[in-house]
């Protein structure tokens, strides 16, 4: 297999840049703008001549993978913070029964509000009984799993989930996850604290292993001999291990619910059965927030009701953009956006204000981050569907689109600002949120 070549003049990438000079009207409009002291026309020309050659050492694989970093659009300017990361860069902790890897603020400094964990469990593999000091939002990426937990009144909840089903455990709620036949499971966990780490998790085996035997025996009303197996676990706890293949969901629920009945709190949400909130020719959007997944329950009296937090600490949008589609220019008013790319290839430019902008490329397993209120888009640059999550540390999903804005202000006012108005050039722009639009469809 031949070595990859350095791609500064790669035809495909140059063609993708050609939108800048595709029409004389576009070029004339952009040439008046300035980027790094040069016109956009000057920068575009430089990208096609000797100026763009890289004669020194380079990691050609990364250059090709991140072509919009190696050869940025001429509209990029300044040095905004890095908003791209990837689970592929994270160390995997592999144990009998599965593995885990994480992206936290330590490795991804811009992500102060949210951290992510990617985990795999084999059939019967168990993420042991534990709880966190942060809220946990999860989605099944492949396979099947079984969740168990108890609410704050000690009532059990057990459910089986498959691909695209999600769950949420508030801070301190004890739970476990186990892979089911035939192939176990892989999933994504999103935590509402960028400083979260799996090392700061309370594990049942770790806690008991480091409590004096006479205390554990007294707590359970047993003898020290009876609780001796507790002290045979590793000093750091089991974490991920292979357990017994679970029985049927009905049998486990019957056993867990026997004394107090099931928890009235619904900790899971079967998004796999959900219809899109927005469906367009070039993609669709599913929104999961406190409107449809409150992890709260008003049923019962105050004496026996489940805890009823006002809202989730995490909301989400599950988005599919078809080839040729664009997650339109937009921004989020209420929270930073943490992204996880599930499938396909895409690119995003984030405008950081003050004439600063940066573009990056994304593939499956990558993570993106957009600070609150900053304008951006996500474009499908591949030949298959682009599927990704938008995650927010907020009770509600909120966004505004540029198209919504420009179609709801006076035409003269808009023309005074950007030289075009909704009465002529923008007359066919929809005046309602589209979310996803075709990239190359003329508007008249």
Tab-separated table of C-alpha atoms in Angstrom:
chain	number	residue	atom	x	y	z
A	1	UNK	CA	0.000	0.000	0.000
A	2	UNK	CA	1.500	3.344	-1.030
A	3	UNK	CA	2.074	6.183	1.423
A	4	UNK	CA	-0.576	8.927	1.404
A	5	UNK	CA	0.503	12.068	-0.398
A	6	UNK	CA	0.410	15.578	0.965
A	7	UNK	CA	-2.858	17.033	-0.320
A	8	UNK	CA	-2.552	20.848	-0.581
A	9	UNK	CA	-3.568	20.806	-4.238
A	10	UNK	CA	-5.892	17.804	-4.125
A	11	UNK	CA	-8.470	18.318	-6.880
A	12	UNK	CA	-11.438	17.243	-4.805
A	13	UNK	CA	-10.592	19.653	-2.032
A	14	UNK	CA	-9.876	22.435	-4.483
A	15	UNK	CA	-13.267	21.815	-6.079
A	16	UNK	CA	-14.899	22.066	-2.677
A	17	UNK	CA	-13.175	25.419	-2.200
A	18	UNK	CA	-14.337	26.571	-5.608
A	19	UNK	CA	-17.668	27.797	-4.219
A	20	UNK	CA	-15.787	31.015	-3.410
A	21	UNK	CA	-15.057	31.643	-7.058
A	22	UNK	CA	-17.893	29.732	-8.669
A	23	UNK	CA	-19.662	32.842	-9.870
A	24	UNK	CA	-18.371	36.303	-10.648
A	25	UNK	CA	-21.176	37.799	-8.567
A	26	UNK	CA	-20.126	35.876	-5.467
A	27	UNK	CA	-16.460	36.685	-6.012
A	28	UNK	CA	-17.104	40.405	-6.497
A	29	UNK	CA	-19.229	40.522	-3.358
A	30	UNK	CA	-16.600	38.747	-1.276
A	31	UNK	CA	-13.559	40.500	-2.719
A	32	UNK	CA	-14.497	43.682	-0.916
A	33	UNK	CA	-14.117	41.891	2.427
A	34	UNK	CA	-10.740	41.484	4.073
A	35	UNK	CA	-9.172	38.379	5.650
A	36	UNK	CA	-5.813	38.553	7.418
A	37	UNK	CA	-5.029	41.790	5.585
A	38	UNK	CA	-5.684	40.258	2.143
A	39	UNK	CA	-8.851	40.109	0.079
A	40	UNK	CA	-10.715	36.845	-0.172
A	41	UNK	CA	-9.874	36.867	-3.874
A	42	UNK	CA	-6.147	37.037	-3.037
A	43	UNK	CA	-6.426	34.206	-0.505
A	44	UNK	CA	-8.428	32.009	-2.904
A	45	UNK	CA	-5.804	32.497	-5.604
A	46	UNK	CA	-2.995	31.670	-3.168
A	47	UNK	CA	-4.681	28.375	-2.310
A	48	UNK	CA	-4.267	27.320	-5.939
A	49	UNK	CA	-0.668	28.389	-6.552
A	50	UNK	CA	2.806	27.885	-5.139
A	51	UNK	CA	1.837	29.646	-1.890
A	52	UNK	CA	-0.046	26.560	-0.689
A	53	UNK	CA	2.778	24.036	-1.121
A	54	UNK	CA	4.107	22.321	1.981
A	55	UNK	CA	7.739	21.364	1.420
A	56	UNK	CA	8.557	20.273	4.962
A	57	UNK	CA	7.600	17.264	7.090
A	58	UNK	CA	3.889	16.691	7.515
A	59	UNK	CA	1.454	14.081	8.780
A	60	UNK	CA	-0.279	13.483	5.467
A	61	UNK	CA	-2.959	11.267	7.016
A	62	UNK	CA	-4.088	14.040	9.358
A	63	UNK	CA	-3.838	16.610	6.561
A	64	UNK	CA	-6.269	14.610	4.464
A	65	UNK	CA	-8.544	13.805	7.396
A	66	UNK	CA	-8.737	17.488	8.398
A	67	UNK	CA	-8.556	19.143	5.000
A	68	UNK	CA	-10.390	22.268	6.203
A	69	UNK	CA	-7.696	22.750	8.851
A	70	UNK	CA	-4.815	22.139	6.428
A	71	UNK	CA	-6.421	24.362	3.773
A	72	UNK	CA	-9.014	26.565	5.539
A	73	UNK	CA	-11.718	28.397	3.641
A	74	UNK	CA	-10.509	31.945	2.913
A	75	UNK	CA	-13.282	33.203	5.185
A	76	UNK	CA	-11.498	31.718	8.240
A	77	UNK	CA	-9.554	34.270	10.269
A	78	UNK	CA	-7.648	34.543	13.541
A	79	UNK	CA	-6.851	31.779	16.031
A	80	UNK	CA	-10.109	30.765	17.754
A	81	UNK	CA	-9.812	27.924	20.278
A	82	UNK	CA	-9.788	24.335	19.071
A	83	UNK	CA	-13.370	23.009	18.962
A	84	UNK	CA	-12.566	19.572	17.507
A	85	UNK	CA	-11.620	16.453	19.441
A	86	UNK	CA	-12.047	12.721	18.917
A	87	UNK	CA	-12.550	9.593	20.964
A	88	UNK	CA	-10.003	8.034	18.607
A	89	UNK	CA	-7.366	10.118	20.386
A	90	UNK	CA	-8.456	8.941	23.834
A	91	UNK	CA	-6.797	6.038	25.664
A	92	UNK	CA	-9.012	2.965	25.938
A	93	UNK	CA	-9.171	1.219	29.305
A	94	UNK	CA	-9.727	-2.424	28.327
A	95	UNK	CA	-10.880	-4.976	30.897
A	96	UNK	CA	-12.506	-8.425	30.756
A	97	UNK	CA	-16.048	-7.588	29.701
A	98	UNK	CA	-15.408	-4.444	27.660
A	99	UNK	CA	-13.626	-1.102	27.481
A	100	UNK	CA	-14.102	2.610	28.035
A	101	UNK	CA	-12.558	5.897	26.897
A	102	UNK	CA	-13.375	9.504	27.722
A	103	UNK	CA	-13.077	13.086	26.473
A	104	UNK	CA	-13.054	15.627	29.312
A	105	UNK	CA	-12.000	19.239	29.794
A	106	UNK	CA	-8.502	17.989	30.610
A	107	UNK	CA	-8.030	16.904	26.983
A	108	UNK	CA	-10.561	19.291	25.395
A	109	UNK	CA	-10.240	22.632	27.238
A	110	UNK	CA	-13.118	24.407	25.499
A	111	UNK	CA	-15.610	21.828	26.834
A	112	UNK	CA	-16.191	23.150	30.346
A	113	UNK	CA	-19.860	22.146	30.689
A	114	UNK	CA	-19.929	18.613	29.276
A	115	UNK	CA	-17.727	15.507	29.248
A	116	UNK	CA	-18.229	12.346	27.211
A	117	UNK	CA	-17.529	8.631	27.692
A	118	UNK	CA	-17.642	5.931	25.010
A	119	UNK	CA	-18.053	2.388	26.359
A	120	UNK	CA	-18.343	-1.162	25.072
A	121	UNK	CA	-19.706	-4.131	27.047
A	122	UNK	CA	-19.580	-7.726	25.822
A	123	UNK	CA	-22.510	-10.089	26.236
A	124	UNK	CA	-22.933	-10.335	30.042
A	125	UNK	CA	-20.274	-7.623	30.446
A	126	UNK	CA	-21.211	-5.343	33.364
A	127	UNK	CA	-20.451	-1.731	34.161
A	128	UNK	CA	-20.622	-2.431	37.845
A	129	UNK	CA	-23.123	-0.968	40.314
A	130	UNK	CA	-22.101	2.662	40.840
A	131	UNK	CA	-23.142	6.303	40.922
A	132	UNK	CA	-21.645	9.623	39.799
A	133	UNK	CA	-21.299	13.155	41.092
A	134	UNK	CA	-22.717	14.356	37.754
A	135	UNK	CA	-25.879	13.643	35.779
A	136	UNK	CA	-25.505	10.842	33.188
A	137	UNK	CA	-27.271	10.932	29.794
A	138	UNK	CA	-26.717	7.846	27.627
A	139	UNK	CA	-27.575	6.600	24.140
A	140	UNK	CA	-27.180	3.080	22.724
A	141	UNK	CA	-24.997	3.120	19.604
A	142	UNK	CA	-25.221	-0.608	18.872
A	143	UNK	CA	-26.450	-3.834	20.426
A	144	UNK	CA	-28.680	-4.206	23.476
A	145	UNK	CA	-28.270	-3.516	27.172
A	146	UNK	CA	-30.110	-3.774	30.479
A	147	UNK	CA	-30.317	-0.853	32.899
A	148	UNK	CA	-30.984	-1.146	36.630
A	149	UNK	CA	-31.302	1.635	39.202
A	150	UNK	CA	-33.260	2.773	42.249
A	151	UNK	CA	-34.871	6.156	42.801
A	152	UNK	CA	-34.410	8.289	45.904
A	153	UNK	CA	-37.150	6.325	47.686
A	154	UNK	CA	-35.453	2.975	47.059
A	155	UNK	CA	-37.848	1.837	44.318
A	156	UNK	CA	-36.307	-0.097	41.447
A	157	UNK	CA	-36.313	0.620	37.714
A	158	UNK	CA	-35.188	-1.972	35.130
A	159	UNK	CA	-35.415	-1.724	31.349
A	160	UNK	CA	-33.866	-3.148	28.168
A	161	UNK	CA	-32.677	-0.700	25.493
A	162	UNK	CA	-31.540	-1.025	21.885
A	163	UNK	CA	-29.973	1.242	19.256
A	164	UNK	CA	-30.946	4.944	19.564
A	165	UNK	CA	-32.697	4.431	22.920
A	166	UNK	CA	-31.545	6.761	25.683
A	167	UNK	CA	-31.499	7.089	29.475
A	168	UNK	CA	-30.759	9.623	32.170
A	169	UNK	CA	-29.604	9.126	35.753
A	170	UNK	CA	-29.549	12.226	37.976
A	171	UNK	CA	-26.550	12.845	40.226
A	172	UNK	CA	-26.165	10.199	42.928
A	173	UNK	CA	-28.704	7.707	41.513
A	174	UNK	CA	-27.099	4.215	41.794
A	175	UNK	CA	-27.267	2.124	38.638
A	176	UNK	CA	-25.679	-0.571	36.495
A	177	UNK	CA	-25.457	-1.378	32.778
A	178	UNK	CA	-25.072	-4.865	31.306
A	179	UNK	CA	-24.557	-6.041	27.730
A	180	UNK	CA	-27.165	-8.461	26.362
A	181	UNK	CA	-26.975	-11.253	23.760
A	182	UNK	CA	-26.090	-11.701	21.009
A	183	UNK	CA	-23.299	-9.114	20.714
A	184	UNK	CA	-23.319	-6.989	23.841
A	185	UNK	CA	-23.484	-3.238	23.364
A	186	UNK	CA	-21.642	0.018	22.706
A	187	UNK	CA	-22.959	3.349	23.959
A	188	UNK	CA	-22.187	7.002	24.558
A	189	UNK	CA	-22.435	8.671	27.972
A	190	UNK	CA	-22.728	12.445	28.329
A	191	UNK	CA	-22.115	14.080	31.720
A	192	UNK	CA	-23.206	17.574	32.730
A	193	UNK	CA	-19.748	18.572	34.007
A	194	UNK	CA	-16.684	18.994	31.797
A	195	UNK	CA	-14.431	18.008	34.712
A	196	UNK	CA	-16.171	14.632	35.106
A	197	UNK	CA	-13.935	11.577	34.997
A	198	UNK	CA	-14.701	7.873	35.326
A	199	UNK	CA	-12.002	7.771	38.014
A	200	UNK	CA	-14.287	9.807	40.283
A	201	UNK	CA	-17.122	7.283	40.373
A	202	UNK	CA	-18.421	5.457	43.455
A	203	UNK	CA	-18.218	1.694	42.770
A	204	UNK	CA	-19.966	-0.728	45.121
A	205	UNK	CA	-17.031	-3.175	45.185
A	206	UNK	CA	-14.466	-0.397	45.646
A	207	UNK	CA	-16.410	1.171	48.538
A	208	UNK	CA	-16.954	-2.105	50.389
A	209	UNK	CA	-13.371	-3.267	49.754
A	210	UNK	CA	-12.129	-0.160	51.593
A	211	UNK	CA	-14.510	-0.319	54.567
A	212	UNK	CA	-13.416	-2.330	57.647
A	213	UNK	CA	-14.815	-5.903	57.589
A	214	UNK	CA	-16.425	-5.605	61.017
A	215	UNK	CA	-18.331	-2.526	59.848
A	216	UNK	CA	-19.583	-4.178	56.647
A	217	UNK	CA	-20.624	-7.275	58.620
A	218	UNK	CA	-22.448	-5.160	61.195
A	219	UNK	CA	-24.176	-3.127	58.458
A	220	UNK	CA	-25.644	-6.224	56.817
A	221	UNK	CA	-26.210	-8.219	60.016
A	222	UNK	CA	-23.773	-10.894	58.840
A	223	UNK	CA	-20.557	-12.426	60.086
A	224	UNK	CA	-17.129	-11.356	58.862
A	225	UNK	CA	-16.709	-14.814	57.362
A	226	UNK	CA	-19.870	-14.363	55.316
A	227	UNK	CA	-18.722	-11.064	53.841
A	228	UNK	CA	-15.099	-12.212	53.243
A	229	UNK	CA	-15.527	-12.434	49.398
A	230	UNK	CA	-15.927	-8.647	49.341
A	231	UNK	CA	-12.198	-8.310	50.061
A	232	UNK	CA	-11.140	-10.505	47.147
A	233	UNK	CA	-11.961	-7.851	44.548
A	234	UNK	CA	-9.180	-5.663	43.048
A	235	UNK	CA	-8.155	-2.682	45.200
A	236	UNK	CA	-9.727	-0.269	42.679
A	237	UNK	CA	-12.970	-2.240	42.328
A	238	UNK	CA	-14.230	-4.329	39.419
A	239	UNK	CA	-15.335	-1.434	37.157
A	240	UNK	CA	-16.045	-3.557	34.017
A	241	UNK	CA	-16.238	-7.343	34.280
A	242	UNK	CA	-18.031	-10.395	32.877
A	243	UNK	CA	-21.001	-11.457	34.966
A	244	UNK	CA	-23.805	-13.963	34.636
A	245	UNK	CA	-26.042	-13.671	31.593
A	246	UNK	CA	-29.215	-12.032	32.904
A	247	UNK	CA	-32.585	-13.739	32.761
A	248	UNK	CA	-35.671	-12.324	31.148
A	249	UNK	CA	-36.556	-8.681	31.712
A	250	UNK	CA	-39.881	-9.713	33.239
A	251	UNK	CA	-38.213	-12.031	35.773
A	252	UNK	CA	-35.683	-9.380	36.835
A	253	UNK	CA	-38.400	-6.739	37.141
A	254	UNK	CA	-40.602	-9.069	39.202
A	255	UNK	CA	-37.786	-9.793	41.634
A	256	UNK	CA	-36.677	-6.141	41.939
A	257	UNK	CA	-40.206	-4.756	42.320
A	258	UNK	CA	-41.398	-7.326	44.851
A	259	UNK	CA	-41.140	-5.273	48.044
A	260	UNK	CA	-41.931	-1.660	47.019
A	261	UNK	CA	-43.126	-1.888	43.450
A	262	UNK	CA	-41.521	-0.180	40.449
A	263	UNK	CA	-40.266	3.383	40.527
A	264	UNK	CA	-42.799	5.769	38.960
A	265	UNK	CA	-39.854	7.704	37.509
A	266	UNK	CA	-39.102	6.811	33.892
A	267	UNK	CA	-35.321	6.809	33.577
A	268	UNK	CA	-35.275	5.596	29.943
A	269	UNK	CA	-36.710	6.894	26.678
A	270	UNK	CA	-37.151	4.749	23.562
A	271	UNK	CA	-36.096	7.263	20.936
A	272	UNK	CA	-35.995	4.382	18.441
A	273	UNK	CA	-39.815	4.625	18.396
A	274	UNK	CA	-39.946	8.424	18.111
A	275	UNK	CA	-41.071	10.275	14.987
A	276	UNK	CA	-38.959	13.250	13.856
A	277	UNK	CA	-39.904	16.680	15.195
A	278	UNK	CA	-38.648	18.248	11.952
A	279	UNK	CA	-38.527	16.333	8.679
A	280	UNK	CA	-37.176	17.829	5.444
A	281	UNK	CA	-36.093	16.495	2.082
A	282	UNK	CA	-32.452	16.656	3.158
A	283	UNK	CA	-32.710	15.394	6.718
A	284	UNK	CA	-34.570	15.245	10.008
A	285	UNK	CA	-34.331	16.287	13.661
A	286	UNK	CA	-35.488	14.569	16.857
A	287	UNK	CA	-35.491	16.687	20.015
A	288	UNK	CA	-35.268	15.166	23.489
A	289	UNK	CA	-35.611	17.544	26.419
A	290	UNK	CA	-37.779	18.118	29.479
A	291	UNK	CA	-40.909	18.290	27.305
A	292	UNK	CA	-40.779	14.596	26.448
A	293	UNK	CA	-38.160	13.127	28.815
A	294	UNK	CA	-38.521	14.845	32.195
A	295	UNK	CA	-37.092	12.112	34.450
A	296	UNK	CA	-39.722	13.321	36.930
A	297	UNK	CA	-43.087	12.017	38.032
A	298	UNK	CA	-46.022	13.975	39.466
A	299	UNK	CA	-47.934	10.822	40.403
A	300	UNK	CA	-48.496	10.137	44.111
A	301	UNK	CA	-48.546	12.220	47.248
A	302	UNK	CA	-45.555	14.190	48.577
A	303	UNK	CA	-44.961	11.391	51.064
A	304	UNK	CA	-44.359	8.734	48.443
A	305	UNK	CA	-43.815	10.580	45.170
A	306	UNK	CA	-40.615	10.161	43.234
A	307	UNK	CA	-38.198	13.099	43.303
A	308	UNK	CA	-39.434	15.632	40.769
A	309	UNK	CA	-36.612	17.858	39.559
A	310	UNK	CA	-37.839	20.825	37.563
A	311	UNK	CA	-36.049	19.634	34.456
A	312	UNK	CA	-33.273	17.611	32.963
A	313	UNK	CA	-29.723	18.809	33.237
A	314	UNK	CA	-29.132	17.591	29.671
A	315	UNK	CA	-31.174	18.101	26.499
A	316	UNK	CA	-30.389	16.840	23.024
A	317	UNK	CA	-31.146	16.840	19.325
A	318	UNK	CA	-30.511	13.739	17.204
A	319	UNK	CA	-29.878	14.972	13.652
A	320	UNK	CA	-29.576	13.317	10.260
A	321	UNK	CA	-28.311	15.367	7.302
A	322	UNK	CA	-28.479	13.670	3.924
A	323	UNK	CA	-25.762	14.096	1.260
A	324	UNK	CA	-26.078	17.588	-0.161
A	325	UNK	CA	-27.712	18.863	3.023
A	326	UNK	CA	-26.769	21.565	5.514
A	327	UNK	CA	-27.681	22.085	9.162
A	328	UNK	CA	-28.529	25.702	8.486
A	329	UNK	CA	-26.686	28.739	9.892
A	330	UNK	CA	-27.950	29.061	13.455
A	331	UNK	CA	-27.043	29.616	17.096
A	332	UNK	CA	-28.209	28.459	20.534
A	333	UNK	CA	-29.378	30.997	23.096
A	334	UNK	CA	-29.358	28.982	26.320
A	335	UNK	CA	-26.287	26.718	26.447
A	336	UNK	CA	-22.990	25.622	24.919
A	337	UNK	CA	-23.328	22.818	22.355
A	338	UNK	CA	-21.379	19.541	22.669
A	339	UNK	CA	-21.525	17.400	19.523
A	340	UNK	CA	-20.904	13.714	18.915
A	341	UNK	CA	-20.627	12.431	15.339
A	342	UNK	CA	-22.121	8.967	14.878
A	343	UNK	CA	-21.901	8.426	11.117
A	344	UNK	CA	-20.682	10.127	7.948
A	345	UNK	CA	-18.440	13.103	7.212
A	346	UNK	CA	-19.069	16.774	7.810
A	347	UNK	CA	-17.520	20.155	8.346
A	348	UNK	CA	-18.377	23.085	10.589
A	349	UNK	CA	-17.329	26.725	10.695
A	350	UNK	CA	-17.774	28.526	14.014
A	351	UNK	CA	-17.840	32.334	13.975
A	352	UNK	CA	-16.245	33.572	17.210
A	353	UNK	CA	-17.127	37.283	16.748
A	354	UNK	CA	-14.564	40.036	16.245
A	355	UNK	CA	-13.803	38.812	12.693
A	356	UNK	CA	-12.559	35.449	14.015
A	357	UNK	CA	-13.732	32.182	12.438
A	358	UNK	CA	-12.423	28.639	12.162
A	359	UNK	CA	-13.431	25.557	10.162
A	360	UNK	CA	-12.897	21.896	11.075
A	361	UNK	CA	-13.783	18.499	9.619
A	362	UNK	CA	-15.629	15.762	11.505
A	363	UNK	CA	-15.904	11.993	11.128
A	364	UNK	CA	-17.615	9.245	13.114
A	365	UNK	CA	-16.338	9.197	16.706
A	366	UNK	CA	-15.347	12.877	16.695
A	367	UNK	CA	-16.506	15.516	19.154
A	368	UNK	CA	-17.304	19.168	18.441
A	369	UNK	CA	-18.037	22.106	20.719
A	370	UNK	CA	-19.706	25.484	20.083
A	371	UNK	CA	-19.878	28.092	22.882
A	372	UNK	CA	-23.295	29.557	23.583
A	373	UNK	CA	-24.646	32.114	21.058
A	374	UNK	CA	-21.864	31.623	18.479
A	375	UNK	CA	-23.075	31.213	14.894
A	376	UNK	CA	-22.267	28.005	13.034
A	377	UNK	CA	-23.476	25.407	10.507
A	378	UNK	CA	-22.819	21.684	9.917
A	379	UNK	CA	-22.488	20.542	6.301
A	380	UNK	CA	-22.592	16.966	5.036
A	381	UNK	CA	-19.423	16.646	2.945
A	382	UNK	CA	-19.669	12.895	2.358
A	383	UNK	CA	-21.625	10.464	0.219
A	384	UNK	CA	-23.708	8.939	3.048
A	385	UNK	CA	-25.977	10.334	5.747
A	386	UNK	CA	-24.304	12.494	8.376
A	387	UNK	CA	-25.699	11.572	11.807
A	388	UNK	CA	-24.756	13.443	14.966
A	389	UNK	CA	-25.935	14.554	18.390
A	390	UNK	CA	-26.244	18.108	19.658
A	391	UNK	CA	-26.064	18.053	23.477
A	392	UNK	CA	-26.771	20.890	25.921
A	393	UNK	CA	-26.494	21.400	29.661
A	394	UNK	CA	-29.983	22.885	29.737
A	395	UNK	CA	-33.570	21.731	30.340
A	396	UNK	CA	-34.783	22.778	26.885
A	397	UNK	CA	-33.450	22.595	23.343
A	398	UNK	CA	-33.376	26.111	21.894
A	399	UNK	CA	-32.023	27.492	18.620
A	400	UNK	CA	-32.554	30.371	16.220
A	401	UNK	CA	-31.711	30.339	12.512
A	402	UNK	CA	-30.270	33.098	10.375
A	403	UNK	CA	-33.097	32.587	7.869
A	404	UNK	CA	-35.712	33.150	10.584
A	405	UNK	CA	-34.028	36.409	11.508
A	406	UNK	CA	-33.567	37.929	8.045
A	407	UNK	CA	-37.158	37.134	7.034
A	408	UNK	CA	-38.670	38.884	10.057
A	409	UNK	CA	-37.112	42.334	9.785
A	410	UNK	CA	-37.935	45.210	7.390
A	411	UNK	CA	-36.524	44.701	3.900
A	412	UNK	CA	-34.877	48.139	3.790
A	413	UNK	CA	-33.216	47.599	7.144
A	414	UNK	CA	-31.751	44.280	5.983
A	415	UNK	CA	-30.517	45.766	2.708
A	416	UNK	CA	-28.821	48.608	4.574
A	417	UNK	CA	-26.843	46.011	6.530
A	418	UNK	CA	-25.811	43.339	3.995
A	419	UNK	CA	-26.673	44.813	0.599
A	420	UNK	CA	-29.443	42.362	-0.240
A	421	UNK	CA	-33.039	42.169	0.914
A	422	UNK	CA	-35.846	39.693	1.310
A	423	UNK	CA	-37.879	41.538	-1.349
A	424	UNK	CA	-35.567	40.470	-4.160
A	425	UNK	CA	-32.591	38.118	-3.683
A	426	UNK	CA	-33.924	36.531	-0.482
A	427	UNK	CA	-37.565	36.423	-1.522
A	428	UNK	CA	-37.703	32.636	-1.573
A	429	UNK	CA	-36.052	32.073	1.799
A	430	UNK	CA	-38.616	30.299	4.054
A	431	UNK	CA	-39.800	32.433	6.963
A	432	UNK	CA	-39.988	29.450	9.324
A	433	UNK	CA	-37.196	27.333	10.771
A	434	UNK	CA	-35.938	24.758	8.264
A	435	UNK	CA	-33.173	23.231	10.422
A	436	UNK	CA	-31.792	21.383	7.361
A	437	UNK	CA	-31.541	22.838	3.850
A	438	UNK	CA	-30.009	21.711	0.551
A	439	UNK	CA	-26.533	23.123	-0.042
A	440	UNK	CA	-26.732	23.800	-3.768
A	441	UNK	CA	-30.305	24.857	-4.482
A	442	UNK	CA	-30.612	28.355	-5.968
A	443	UNK	CA	-33.214	30.595	-4.355
A	444	UNK	CA	-34.019	32.574	-7.492
